[in-house]
Coordinates of C-alpha atoms in Angstrom, one line a residue:
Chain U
X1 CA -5.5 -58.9 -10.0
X2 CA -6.5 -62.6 -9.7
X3 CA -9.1 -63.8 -12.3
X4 CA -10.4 -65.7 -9.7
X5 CA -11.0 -63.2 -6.8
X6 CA -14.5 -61.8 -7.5
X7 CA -15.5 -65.7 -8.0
X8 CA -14.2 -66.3 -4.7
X9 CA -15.6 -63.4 -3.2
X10 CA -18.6 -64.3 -4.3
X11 CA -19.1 -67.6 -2.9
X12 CA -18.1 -66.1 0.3
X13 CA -21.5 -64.8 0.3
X14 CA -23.7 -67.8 -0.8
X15 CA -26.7 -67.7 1.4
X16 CA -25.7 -71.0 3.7
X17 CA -25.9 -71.8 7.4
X18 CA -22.4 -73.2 8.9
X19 CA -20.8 -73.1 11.9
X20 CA -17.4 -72.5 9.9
X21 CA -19.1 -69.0 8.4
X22 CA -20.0 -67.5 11.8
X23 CA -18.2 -64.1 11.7
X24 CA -17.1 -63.4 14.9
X25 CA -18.4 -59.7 16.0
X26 CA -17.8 -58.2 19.3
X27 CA -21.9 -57.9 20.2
X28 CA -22.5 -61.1 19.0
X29 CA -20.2 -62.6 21.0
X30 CA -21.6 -61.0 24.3
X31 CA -25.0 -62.6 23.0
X32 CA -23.8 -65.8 22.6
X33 CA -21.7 -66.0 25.2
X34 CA -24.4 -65.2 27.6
X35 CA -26.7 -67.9 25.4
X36 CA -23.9 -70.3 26.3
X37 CA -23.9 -69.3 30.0
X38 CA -28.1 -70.0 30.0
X39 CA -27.6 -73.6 28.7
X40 CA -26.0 -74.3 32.0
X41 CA -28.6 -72.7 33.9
X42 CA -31.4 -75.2 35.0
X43 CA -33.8 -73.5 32.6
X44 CA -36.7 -75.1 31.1
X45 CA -36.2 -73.0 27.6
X46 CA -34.6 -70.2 25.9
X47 CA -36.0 -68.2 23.2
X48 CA -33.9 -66.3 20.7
X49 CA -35.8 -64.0 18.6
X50 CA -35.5 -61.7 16.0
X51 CA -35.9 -60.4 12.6
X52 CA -35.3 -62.6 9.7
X53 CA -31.8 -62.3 8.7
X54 CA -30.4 -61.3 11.9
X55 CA -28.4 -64.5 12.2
X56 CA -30.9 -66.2 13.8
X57 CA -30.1 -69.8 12.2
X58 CA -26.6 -69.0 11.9
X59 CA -26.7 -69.0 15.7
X60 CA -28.5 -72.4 16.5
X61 CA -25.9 -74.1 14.0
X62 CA -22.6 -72.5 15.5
X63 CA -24.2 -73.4 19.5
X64 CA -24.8 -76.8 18.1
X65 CA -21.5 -76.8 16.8
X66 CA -19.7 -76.3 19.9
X67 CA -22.1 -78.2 22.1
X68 CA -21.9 -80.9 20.5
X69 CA -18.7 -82.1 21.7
X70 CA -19.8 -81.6 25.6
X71 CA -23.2 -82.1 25.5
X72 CA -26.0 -84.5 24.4
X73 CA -27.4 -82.0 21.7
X74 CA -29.5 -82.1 19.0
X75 CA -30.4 -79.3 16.1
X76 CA -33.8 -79.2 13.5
X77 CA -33.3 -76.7 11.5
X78 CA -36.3 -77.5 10.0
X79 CA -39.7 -77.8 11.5
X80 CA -41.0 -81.0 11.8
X81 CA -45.0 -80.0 11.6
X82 CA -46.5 -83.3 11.9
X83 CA -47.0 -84.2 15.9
X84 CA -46.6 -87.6 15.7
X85 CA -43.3 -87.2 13.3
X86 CA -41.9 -84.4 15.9
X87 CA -42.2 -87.2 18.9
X88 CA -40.9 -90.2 16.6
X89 CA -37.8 -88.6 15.4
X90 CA -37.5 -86.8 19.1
X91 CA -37.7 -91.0 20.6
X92 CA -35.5 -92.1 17.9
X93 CA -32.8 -89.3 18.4
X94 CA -32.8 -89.2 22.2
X95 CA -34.1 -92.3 23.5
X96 CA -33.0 -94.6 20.9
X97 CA -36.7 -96.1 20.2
X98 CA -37.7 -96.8 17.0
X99 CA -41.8 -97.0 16.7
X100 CA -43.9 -97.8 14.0
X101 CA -47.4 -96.3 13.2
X102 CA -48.8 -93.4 15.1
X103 CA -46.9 -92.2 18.2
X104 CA -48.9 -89.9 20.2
X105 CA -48.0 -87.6 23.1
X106 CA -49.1 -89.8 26.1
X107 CA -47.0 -92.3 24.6
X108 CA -44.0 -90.5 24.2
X109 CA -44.3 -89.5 27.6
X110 CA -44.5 -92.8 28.4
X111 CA -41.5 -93.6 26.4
X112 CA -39.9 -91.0 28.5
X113 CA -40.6 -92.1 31.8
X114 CA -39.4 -95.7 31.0
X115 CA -36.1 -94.0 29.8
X116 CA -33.0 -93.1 31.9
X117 CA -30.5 -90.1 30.8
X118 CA -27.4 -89.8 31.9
X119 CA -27.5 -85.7 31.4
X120 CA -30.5 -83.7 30.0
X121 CA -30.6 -83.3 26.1
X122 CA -30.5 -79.6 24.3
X123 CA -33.1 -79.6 21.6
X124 CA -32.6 -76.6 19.1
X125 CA -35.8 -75.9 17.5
X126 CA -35.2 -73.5 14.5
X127 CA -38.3 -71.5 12.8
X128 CA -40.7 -72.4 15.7
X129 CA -42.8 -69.7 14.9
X130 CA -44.0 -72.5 11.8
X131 CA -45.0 -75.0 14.7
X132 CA -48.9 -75.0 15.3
X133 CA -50.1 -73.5 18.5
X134 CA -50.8 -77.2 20.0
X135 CA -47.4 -78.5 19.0
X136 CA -46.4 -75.4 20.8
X137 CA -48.4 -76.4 24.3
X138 CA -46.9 -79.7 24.1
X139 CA -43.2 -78.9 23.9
X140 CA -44.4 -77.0 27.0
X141 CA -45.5 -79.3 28.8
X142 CA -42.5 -81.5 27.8
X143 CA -40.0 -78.7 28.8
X144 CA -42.0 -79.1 32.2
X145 CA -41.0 -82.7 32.5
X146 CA -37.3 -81.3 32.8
X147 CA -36.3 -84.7 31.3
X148 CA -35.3 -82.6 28.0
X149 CA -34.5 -78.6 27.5
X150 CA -35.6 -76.6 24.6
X151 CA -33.6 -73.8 22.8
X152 CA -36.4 -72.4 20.2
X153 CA -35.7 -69.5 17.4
X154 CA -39.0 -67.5 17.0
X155 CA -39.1 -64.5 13.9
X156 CA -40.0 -61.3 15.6
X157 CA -43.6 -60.2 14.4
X158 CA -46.4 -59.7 16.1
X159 CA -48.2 -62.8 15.4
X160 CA -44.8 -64.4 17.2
X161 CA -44.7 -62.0 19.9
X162 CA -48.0 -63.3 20.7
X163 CA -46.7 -67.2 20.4
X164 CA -43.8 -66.3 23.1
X165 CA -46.3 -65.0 25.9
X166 CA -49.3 -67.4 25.6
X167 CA -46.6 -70.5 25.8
X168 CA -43.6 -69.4 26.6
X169 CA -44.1 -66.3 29.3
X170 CA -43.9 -68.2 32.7
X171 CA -41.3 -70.5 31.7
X172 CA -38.7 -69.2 29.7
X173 CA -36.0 -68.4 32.1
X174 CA -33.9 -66.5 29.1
X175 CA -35.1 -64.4 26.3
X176 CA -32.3 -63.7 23.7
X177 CA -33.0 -60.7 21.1
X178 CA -30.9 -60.7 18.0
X179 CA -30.7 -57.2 15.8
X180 CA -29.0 -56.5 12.4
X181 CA -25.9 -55.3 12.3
X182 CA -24.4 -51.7 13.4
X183 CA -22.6 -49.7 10.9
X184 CA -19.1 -50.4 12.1
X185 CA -20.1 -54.6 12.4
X186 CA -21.7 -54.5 8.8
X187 CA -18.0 -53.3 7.5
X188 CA -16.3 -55.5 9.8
X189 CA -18.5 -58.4 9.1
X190 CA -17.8 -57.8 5.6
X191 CA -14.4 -57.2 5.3
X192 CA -13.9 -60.6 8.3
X193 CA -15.9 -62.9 5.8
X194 CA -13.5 -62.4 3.0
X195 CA -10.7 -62.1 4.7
X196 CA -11.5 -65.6 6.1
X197 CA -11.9 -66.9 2.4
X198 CA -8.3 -65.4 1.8
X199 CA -9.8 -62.9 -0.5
X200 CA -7.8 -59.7 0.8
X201 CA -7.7 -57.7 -2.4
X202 CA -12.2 -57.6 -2.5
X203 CA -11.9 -57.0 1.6
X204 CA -9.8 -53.7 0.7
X205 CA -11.6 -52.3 -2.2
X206 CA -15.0 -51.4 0.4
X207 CA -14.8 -48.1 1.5
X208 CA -17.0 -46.0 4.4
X209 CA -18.9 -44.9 1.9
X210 CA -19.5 -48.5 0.0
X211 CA -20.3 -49.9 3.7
X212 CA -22.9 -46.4 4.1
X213 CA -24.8 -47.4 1.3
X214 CA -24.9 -50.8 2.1
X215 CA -26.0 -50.6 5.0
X216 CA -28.8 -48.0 3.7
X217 CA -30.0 -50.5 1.7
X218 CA -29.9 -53.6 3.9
X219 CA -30.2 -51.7 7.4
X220 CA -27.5 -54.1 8.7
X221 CA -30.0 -57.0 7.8
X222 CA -26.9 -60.2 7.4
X223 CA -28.9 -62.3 4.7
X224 CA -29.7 -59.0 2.5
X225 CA -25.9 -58.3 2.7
X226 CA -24.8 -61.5 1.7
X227 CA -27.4 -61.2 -1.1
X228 CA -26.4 -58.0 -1.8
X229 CA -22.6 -59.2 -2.0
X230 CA -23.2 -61.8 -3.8
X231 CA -24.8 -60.1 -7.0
X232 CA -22.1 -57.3 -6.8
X233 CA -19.2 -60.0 -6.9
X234 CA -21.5 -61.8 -9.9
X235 CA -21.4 -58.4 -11.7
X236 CA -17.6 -57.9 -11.4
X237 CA -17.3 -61.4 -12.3
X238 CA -19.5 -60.8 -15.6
X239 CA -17.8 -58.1 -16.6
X240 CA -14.5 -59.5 -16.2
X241 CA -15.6 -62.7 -18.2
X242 CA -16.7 -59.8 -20.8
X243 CA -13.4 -58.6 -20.5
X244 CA -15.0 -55.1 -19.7
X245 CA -13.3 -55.3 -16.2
X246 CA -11.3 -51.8 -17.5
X247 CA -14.4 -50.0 -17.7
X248 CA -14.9 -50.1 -13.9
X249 CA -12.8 -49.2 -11.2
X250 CA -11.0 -52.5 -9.8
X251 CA -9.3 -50.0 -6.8
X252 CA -12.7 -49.3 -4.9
X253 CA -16.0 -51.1 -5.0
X254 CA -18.2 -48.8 -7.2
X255 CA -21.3 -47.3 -6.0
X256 CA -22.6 -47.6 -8.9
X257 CA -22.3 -51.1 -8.8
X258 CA -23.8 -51.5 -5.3
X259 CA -26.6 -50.2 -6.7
X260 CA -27.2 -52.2 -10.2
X261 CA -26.9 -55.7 -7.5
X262 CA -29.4 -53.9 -5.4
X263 CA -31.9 -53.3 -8.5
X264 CA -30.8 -56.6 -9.3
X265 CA -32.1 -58.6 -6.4
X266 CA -35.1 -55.9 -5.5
X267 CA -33.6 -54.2 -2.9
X268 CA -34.0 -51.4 -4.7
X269 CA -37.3 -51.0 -6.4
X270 CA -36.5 -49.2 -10.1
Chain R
X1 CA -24.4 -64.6 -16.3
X2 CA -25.9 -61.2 -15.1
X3 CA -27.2 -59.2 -18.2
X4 CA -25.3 -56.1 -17.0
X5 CA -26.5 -53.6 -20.2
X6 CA -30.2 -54.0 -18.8
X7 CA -29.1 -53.3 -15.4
X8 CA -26.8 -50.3 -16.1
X9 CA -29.8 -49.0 -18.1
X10 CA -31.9 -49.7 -15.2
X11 CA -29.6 -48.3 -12.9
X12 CA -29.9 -45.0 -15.1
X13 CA -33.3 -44.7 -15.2
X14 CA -33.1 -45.5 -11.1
X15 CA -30.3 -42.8 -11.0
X16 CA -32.6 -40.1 -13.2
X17 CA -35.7 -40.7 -10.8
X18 CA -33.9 -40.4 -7.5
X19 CA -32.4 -36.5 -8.6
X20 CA -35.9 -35.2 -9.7
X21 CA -36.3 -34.4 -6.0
X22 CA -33.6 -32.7 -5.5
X23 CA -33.9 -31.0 -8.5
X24 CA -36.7 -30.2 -8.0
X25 CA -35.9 -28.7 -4.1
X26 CA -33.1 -26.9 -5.6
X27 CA -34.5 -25.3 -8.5
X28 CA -37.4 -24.0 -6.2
X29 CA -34.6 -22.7 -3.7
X30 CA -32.7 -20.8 -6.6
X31 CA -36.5 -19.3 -7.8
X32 CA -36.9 -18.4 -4.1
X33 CA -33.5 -16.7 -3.4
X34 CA -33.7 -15.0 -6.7
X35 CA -37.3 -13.4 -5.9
X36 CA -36.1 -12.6 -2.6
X37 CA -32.6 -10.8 -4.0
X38 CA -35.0 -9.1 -6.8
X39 CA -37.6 -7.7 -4.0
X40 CA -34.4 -6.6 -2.1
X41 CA -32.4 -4.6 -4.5
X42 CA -35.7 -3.2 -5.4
X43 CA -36.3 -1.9 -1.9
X44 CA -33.0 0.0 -1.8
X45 CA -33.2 1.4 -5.0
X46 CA -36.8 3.0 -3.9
X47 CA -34.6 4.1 -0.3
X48 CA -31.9 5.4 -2.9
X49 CA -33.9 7.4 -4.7
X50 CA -35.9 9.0 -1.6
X51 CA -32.0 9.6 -0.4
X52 CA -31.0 12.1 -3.7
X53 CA -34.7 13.6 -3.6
X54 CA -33.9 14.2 0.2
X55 CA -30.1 14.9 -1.0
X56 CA -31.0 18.0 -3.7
X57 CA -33.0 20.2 -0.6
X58 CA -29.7 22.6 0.5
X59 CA -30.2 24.2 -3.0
X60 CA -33.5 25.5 -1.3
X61 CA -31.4 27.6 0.8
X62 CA -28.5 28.4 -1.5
X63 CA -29.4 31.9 -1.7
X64 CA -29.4 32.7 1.8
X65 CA -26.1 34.3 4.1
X66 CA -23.7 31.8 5.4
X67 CA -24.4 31.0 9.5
X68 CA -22.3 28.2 11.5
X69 CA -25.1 26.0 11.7
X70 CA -27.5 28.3 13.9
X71 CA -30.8 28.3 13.8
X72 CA -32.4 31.8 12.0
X73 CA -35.5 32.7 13.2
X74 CA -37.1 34.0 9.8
X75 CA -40.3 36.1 10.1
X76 CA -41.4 38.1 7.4
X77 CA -41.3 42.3 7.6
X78 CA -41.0 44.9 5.5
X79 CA -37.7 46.3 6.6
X80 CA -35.0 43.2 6.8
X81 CA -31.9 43.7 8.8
X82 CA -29.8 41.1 8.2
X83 CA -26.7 40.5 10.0
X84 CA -23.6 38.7 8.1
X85 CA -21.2 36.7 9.7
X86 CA -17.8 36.6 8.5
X87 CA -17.0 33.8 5.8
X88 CA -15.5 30.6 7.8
X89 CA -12.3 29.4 7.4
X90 CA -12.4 26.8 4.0
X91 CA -11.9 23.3 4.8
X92 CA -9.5 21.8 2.1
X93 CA -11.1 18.6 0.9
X94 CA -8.6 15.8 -0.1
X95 CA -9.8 14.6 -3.7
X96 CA -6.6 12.7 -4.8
X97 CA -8.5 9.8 -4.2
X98 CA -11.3 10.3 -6.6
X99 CA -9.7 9.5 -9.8
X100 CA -12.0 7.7 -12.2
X101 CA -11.6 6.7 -16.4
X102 CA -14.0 7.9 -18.5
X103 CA -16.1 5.1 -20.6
X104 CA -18.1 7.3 -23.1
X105 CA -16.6 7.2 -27.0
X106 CA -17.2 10.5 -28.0
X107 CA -15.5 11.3 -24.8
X108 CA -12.4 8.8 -25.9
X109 CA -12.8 11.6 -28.8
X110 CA -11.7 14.5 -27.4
X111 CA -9.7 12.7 -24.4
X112 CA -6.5 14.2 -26.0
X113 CA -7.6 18.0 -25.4
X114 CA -9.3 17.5 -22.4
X115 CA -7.7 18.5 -19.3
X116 CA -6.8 16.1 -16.7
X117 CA -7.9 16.5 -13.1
X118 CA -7.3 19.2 -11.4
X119 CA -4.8 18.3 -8.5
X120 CA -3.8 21.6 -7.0
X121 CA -6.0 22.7 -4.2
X122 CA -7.5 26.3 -4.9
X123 CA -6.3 29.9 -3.2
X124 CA -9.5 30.4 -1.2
X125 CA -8.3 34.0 -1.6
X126 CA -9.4 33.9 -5.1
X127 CA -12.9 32.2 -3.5
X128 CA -13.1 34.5 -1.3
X129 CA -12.8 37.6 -3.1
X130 CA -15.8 35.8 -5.8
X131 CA -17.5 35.5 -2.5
X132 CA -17.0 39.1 -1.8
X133 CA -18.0 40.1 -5.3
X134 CA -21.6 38.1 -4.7
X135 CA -22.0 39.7 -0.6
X136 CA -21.5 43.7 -2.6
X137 CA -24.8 43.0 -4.3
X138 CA -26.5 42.4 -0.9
X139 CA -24.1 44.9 1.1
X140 CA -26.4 47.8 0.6
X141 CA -29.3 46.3 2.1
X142 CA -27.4 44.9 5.3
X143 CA -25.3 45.6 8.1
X144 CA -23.1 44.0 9.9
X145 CA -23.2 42.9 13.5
X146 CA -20.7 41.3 16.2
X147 CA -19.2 37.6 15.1
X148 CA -21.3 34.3 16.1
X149 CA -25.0 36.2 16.9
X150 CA -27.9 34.3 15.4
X151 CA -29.6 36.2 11.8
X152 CA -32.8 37.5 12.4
X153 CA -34.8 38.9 9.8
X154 CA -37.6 40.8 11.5
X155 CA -40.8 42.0 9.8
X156 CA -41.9 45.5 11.4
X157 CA -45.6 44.6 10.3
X158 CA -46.7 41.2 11.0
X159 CA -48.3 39.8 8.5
X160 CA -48.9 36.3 9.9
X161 CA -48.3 35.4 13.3
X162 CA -47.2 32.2 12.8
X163 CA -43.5 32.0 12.8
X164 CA -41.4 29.6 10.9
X165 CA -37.9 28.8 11.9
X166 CA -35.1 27.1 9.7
X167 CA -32.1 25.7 10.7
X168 CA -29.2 25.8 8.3
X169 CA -25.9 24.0 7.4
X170 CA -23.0 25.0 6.5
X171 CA -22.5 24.8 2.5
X172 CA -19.3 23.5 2.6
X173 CA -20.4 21.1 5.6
X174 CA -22.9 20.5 3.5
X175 CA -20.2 19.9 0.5
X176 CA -18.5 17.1 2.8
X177 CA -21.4 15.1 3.8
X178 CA -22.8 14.7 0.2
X179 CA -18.9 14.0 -0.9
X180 CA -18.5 11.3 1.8
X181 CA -22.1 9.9 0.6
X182 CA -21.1 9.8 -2.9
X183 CA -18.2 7.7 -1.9
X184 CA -20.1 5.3 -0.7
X185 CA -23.0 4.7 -3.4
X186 CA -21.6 6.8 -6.5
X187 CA -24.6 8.5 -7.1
X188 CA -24.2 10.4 -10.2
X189 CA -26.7 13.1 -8.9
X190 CA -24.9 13.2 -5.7
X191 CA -21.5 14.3 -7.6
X192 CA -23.2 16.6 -9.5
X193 CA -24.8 18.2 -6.6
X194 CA -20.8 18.6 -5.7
X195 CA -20.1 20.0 -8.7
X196 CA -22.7 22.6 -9.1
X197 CA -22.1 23.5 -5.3
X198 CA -18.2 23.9 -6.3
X199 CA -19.6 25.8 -9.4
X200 CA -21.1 28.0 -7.4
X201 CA -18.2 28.4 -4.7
X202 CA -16.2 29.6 -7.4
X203 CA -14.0 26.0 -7.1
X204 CA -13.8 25.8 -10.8
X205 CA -11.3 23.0 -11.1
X206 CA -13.1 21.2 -8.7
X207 CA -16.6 21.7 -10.5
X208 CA -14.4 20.2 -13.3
X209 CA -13.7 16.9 -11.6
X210 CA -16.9 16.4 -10.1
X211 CA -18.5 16.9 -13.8
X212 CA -16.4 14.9 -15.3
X213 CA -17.0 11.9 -12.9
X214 CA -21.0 12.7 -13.4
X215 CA -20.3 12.1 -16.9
X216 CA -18.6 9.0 -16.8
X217 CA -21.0 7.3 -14.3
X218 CA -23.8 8.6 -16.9
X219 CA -23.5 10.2 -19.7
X220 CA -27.1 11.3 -20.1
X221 CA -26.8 14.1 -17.9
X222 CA -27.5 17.4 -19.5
X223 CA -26.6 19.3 -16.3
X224 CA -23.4 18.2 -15.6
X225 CA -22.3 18.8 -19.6
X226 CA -23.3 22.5 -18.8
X227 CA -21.2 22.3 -15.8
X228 CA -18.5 20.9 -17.2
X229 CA -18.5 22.8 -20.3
X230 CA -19.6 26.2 -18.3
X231 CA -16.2 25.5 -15.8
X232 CA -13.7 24.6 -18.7
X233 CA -14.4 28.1 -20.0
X234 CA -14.2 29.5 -16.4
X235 CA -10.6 27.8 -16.1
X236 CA -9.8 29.2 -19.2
X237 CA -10.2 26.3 -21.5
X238 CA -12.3 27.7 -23.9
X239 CA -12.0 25.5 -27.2
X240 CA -12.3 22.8 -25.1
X241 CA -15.4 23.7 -23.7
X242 CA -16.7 24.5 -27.0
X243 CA -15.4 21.1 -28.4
X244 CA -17.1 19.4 -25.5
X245 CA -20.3 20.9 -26.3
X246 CA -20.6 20.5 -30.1
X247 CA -19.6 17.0 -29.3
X248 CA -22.4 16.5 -27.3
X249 CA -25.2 18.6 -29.1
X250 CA -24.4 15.5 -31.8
X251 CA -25.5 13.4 -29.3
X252 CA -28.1 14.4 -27.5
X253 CA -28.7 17.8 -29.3
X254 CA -29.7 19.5 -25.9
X255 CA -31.1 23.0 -26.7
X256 CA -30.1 24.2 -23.2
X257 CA -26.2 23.0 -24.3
X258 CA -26.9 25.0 -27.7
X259 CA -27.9 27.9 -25.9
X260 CA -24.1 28.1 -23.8
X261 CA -22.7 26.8 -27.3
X262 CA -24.2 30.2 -28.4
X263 CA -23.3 32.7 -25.5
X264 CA -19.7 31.1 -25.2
X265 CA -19.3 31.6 -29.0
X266 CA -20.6 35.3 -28.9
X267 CA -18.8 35.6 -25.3
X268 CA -21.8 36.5 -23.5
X269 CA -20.5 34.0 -21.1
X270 CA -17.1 34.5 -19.9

């Protein structure tokens, strides 16, 4: 076996957001597609929601991604919390206006109505559920304007639940719910992420019953896989650097081992 | 690098805590089943008992005139007339089957002069003559009557009013059922019920047999050595019988076994 495959494999499953990553699943394609189809709809916004890890992020970049090339998009991943920053850099992206000192919401709306677009602009709003309540009511009212459309991620507690129908219940035209992963799409999602990386040999050592107690310990949760995965290549990598890599079966992924990356990174509480 | 000596040790420790349930759960089912098997066998052996107790009530009636299972209306009177039916025809009882090896040392003792079992059937004309021999005692007293009429023994002076009627078996009916019985549970007291029955028939080899199986299912059985011994000298096997009994007056030194020791020896018993 190649010295370098659990190093590889394990880099597979570094905890990063690009479009090249997305794992193509059958479910997740039926969500995005339809995500896709509402983009073309004359929709003020669409929220996607769910718990953290379900791909969420991973989403907003791959839409971005293939948006781009058609469409006047633009992607914050990260939440810009100050109101004055959110309407500069949203003037300076879209409209083109640079403006120094404080820029408040009547005068980017001013900005706007002085401004001609040649085809509405998609803003993707990652972690909105970090934006303040009045940030909130003004993207809104902006998203009323119809000058720009909003695509916002929300996480799915309560407290957010709450966010989506005091702002967001008359007007969002589309509401996209993202889960974790099924049984069968954890192993596939696996075993399609390393076979993208060319690592064949790690793909074909999981077995049903490494994927069952994976996904018993992640419930199908993507980012606690890829955590997961991660520590379990690091171990096979340490003990191959130990040169203790005969001690452990190389055939099949250990259970054993599943477990020490689990007690490893907390999953598992020992 | 992942310190993989603390993590197998944690993984241990994780390992030990997460079968202490089960343990647990299956110790406590193994305690239950075990308590439940113990109570159960316990049951039956109480039932088994009651069985033999109920088993050893046709001696009662040994003593009274064969009938084909009619019911004899018995009142008590100072004059009896007792009508006898004619002896039934014998029912020939296939014992080929009950061959068992004896598991007693001093019985390993004298296996070379003990004689095997029996295996020819018996000339009931021998039996019946013995039987004949037993009815001349009670001939002066009765009469006979026609074939298949109930026996009545009526009292000329009542002396209670009540009347008690008892319905008997046949003896050797009697013979079959407890022989079928004892080849389903191998009761030692059901085979030497058989053999004292067979004792008394007059079936001397068959006594024999069912003795000698009493004896190897327990040895502690005083009344099956007398049996034993008591048809060995009836079949002509009169050393042996002695041998058989000094052997076991070492053992157990039954006065009753002395005292057939002692009439066999002076020839008192023939």
């Amino acid at each position: 076996m190649n010295t370098s495959l659990y190093d590889n494999s394990k880099n597979v499953f570094l905890d990063t957001v690009h479009a090249k990553d997305y794992i193509q699943l059958d479910r997740v394609s039926t969500i995005y597609q339809s995500l896709k189809d509402s983009i073309n709809k004359p929709l003020k916004m669409i929220l996607l929601y769910g718990r953290p890890g379900t791909g969420k992020s991973m989403f907003l970049t791959k839409l971005y991604n293939d948006l781009s090339l058609s469409k006047v998009v633009y992607l914050y991943q990260t939440p810009i919390l100050d109101e004055s920053e959110f309407y500069k850099t949203l003037a300076q992206d879209i409209f083109s206006t640079r403006y120094n000192g404080e820029l408040n919401f009547t005068q980017f709306m001013k900005i706007i109505k002085g401004s001609s677009l040649d085809s509405i602009p998609i803003i993707l709003l990652d972690e909105a559920q970090l934006y303040s309540d009045a940030l909130m009511e003004k993207i809104r009212l902006l998203s009323d304007t119809r000058t720009m459309k909003f695509v916002i991620t929300l996480h799915k507690t309560e407290k957010e639940d709450l966010i989506a129908k005091e702002h967001f219940q008359t007007r969002i035209w589309e509401t996209i719910e993202l889960e974790n992963a099924s049984k069968t799409e954890l192993k596939i999602y696996i075993q399609k992420k390393l076979m993208k990386a060319n690592c064949f040999d790690s793909a074909n050592m999981f077995t049903a019953k490494n994927v069952h107690l994976i996904f018993k310990l992640t419930n199908g949760n993507y980012r606690d896989t890829n955590k997961l995965l991660y520590t379990l290549f690091d171990l096979y990598t340490t003990y191959e650097s130990n040169e203790q890599i005969t001690s452990i079966n190389t055939n099949h992924v250990s259970n054993k081992l599943i477990e020490m990356a689990a007690i490893h990174t907390g999953i598992i509480n020992a | 690098m992942l310190n993989t000596r603390d993590l197998e040790k944690r993984w241990l420790i994780y390992k030990i805590k997460s079968y202490i349930p089960h343990a647990i759960i299956t110790i406590s089912l193994i305690v239950i089943i075990s308590l439940l098997t113990l109570f159960i066998t316990k049951k039956k052996e109480i039932k088994t008992t009651t069985e033999v107790k109920m088993e050893s009530l046709p001696t009662l009636v040994k003593t009274l005139p064969k009938v084909n299972n009619e019911p004899i209306v018995l009142v008590k009177e100072e004059k009896k007339i007792i009508i006898k039916q004619p002896i039934p025809e014998p029912i020939i009882l296939d014992e080929a089957t009950l061959k068992l090896k004896p598991s007693l040392g001093f019985m390993k003792k004298i296996q070379n002069s003990t004689l095997p079992y029996y295996q020819t059937e018996p000339s009931y004309d021998n039996m019946t003559t013995d039987m004949k021999k037993e009815d001349d005692t009670t001939k002066e007293q009765i009469s006979q009557e026609p074939v298949n009429t109930p026996v009545t023994i009526i009292k000329e002076e009542q002396i209670q009013k009540s009347k008690i009627t008892i319905e008997r078996r046949d003896t050797r009916d009697d013979i079959k059922n407890i022989i079928k019985r004892f080849k389903k549970n191998n009761n030692p007291a059901l085979s030497l019920f058989i053999a004292k029955k067979y004792y008394e028939l007059g079936e001397y080899h068959k006594s024999y047999n069912y003795a000698l199986i009493t004896n190897q299912i327990n040895r502690d059985i005083e009344a099956s050595w007398i049996v034993f011994s008591k048809s060995l000298v009836k079949l002509g096997e009169k050393e042996m019988a002695i041998n058989t009994l000094k052997d076991y007056i070492k053992n157990s030194h039954s006065n009753n076994a002395k005292l057939l020791l002692e009439e066999i020896n002076s020839g008192k018993f023939k």
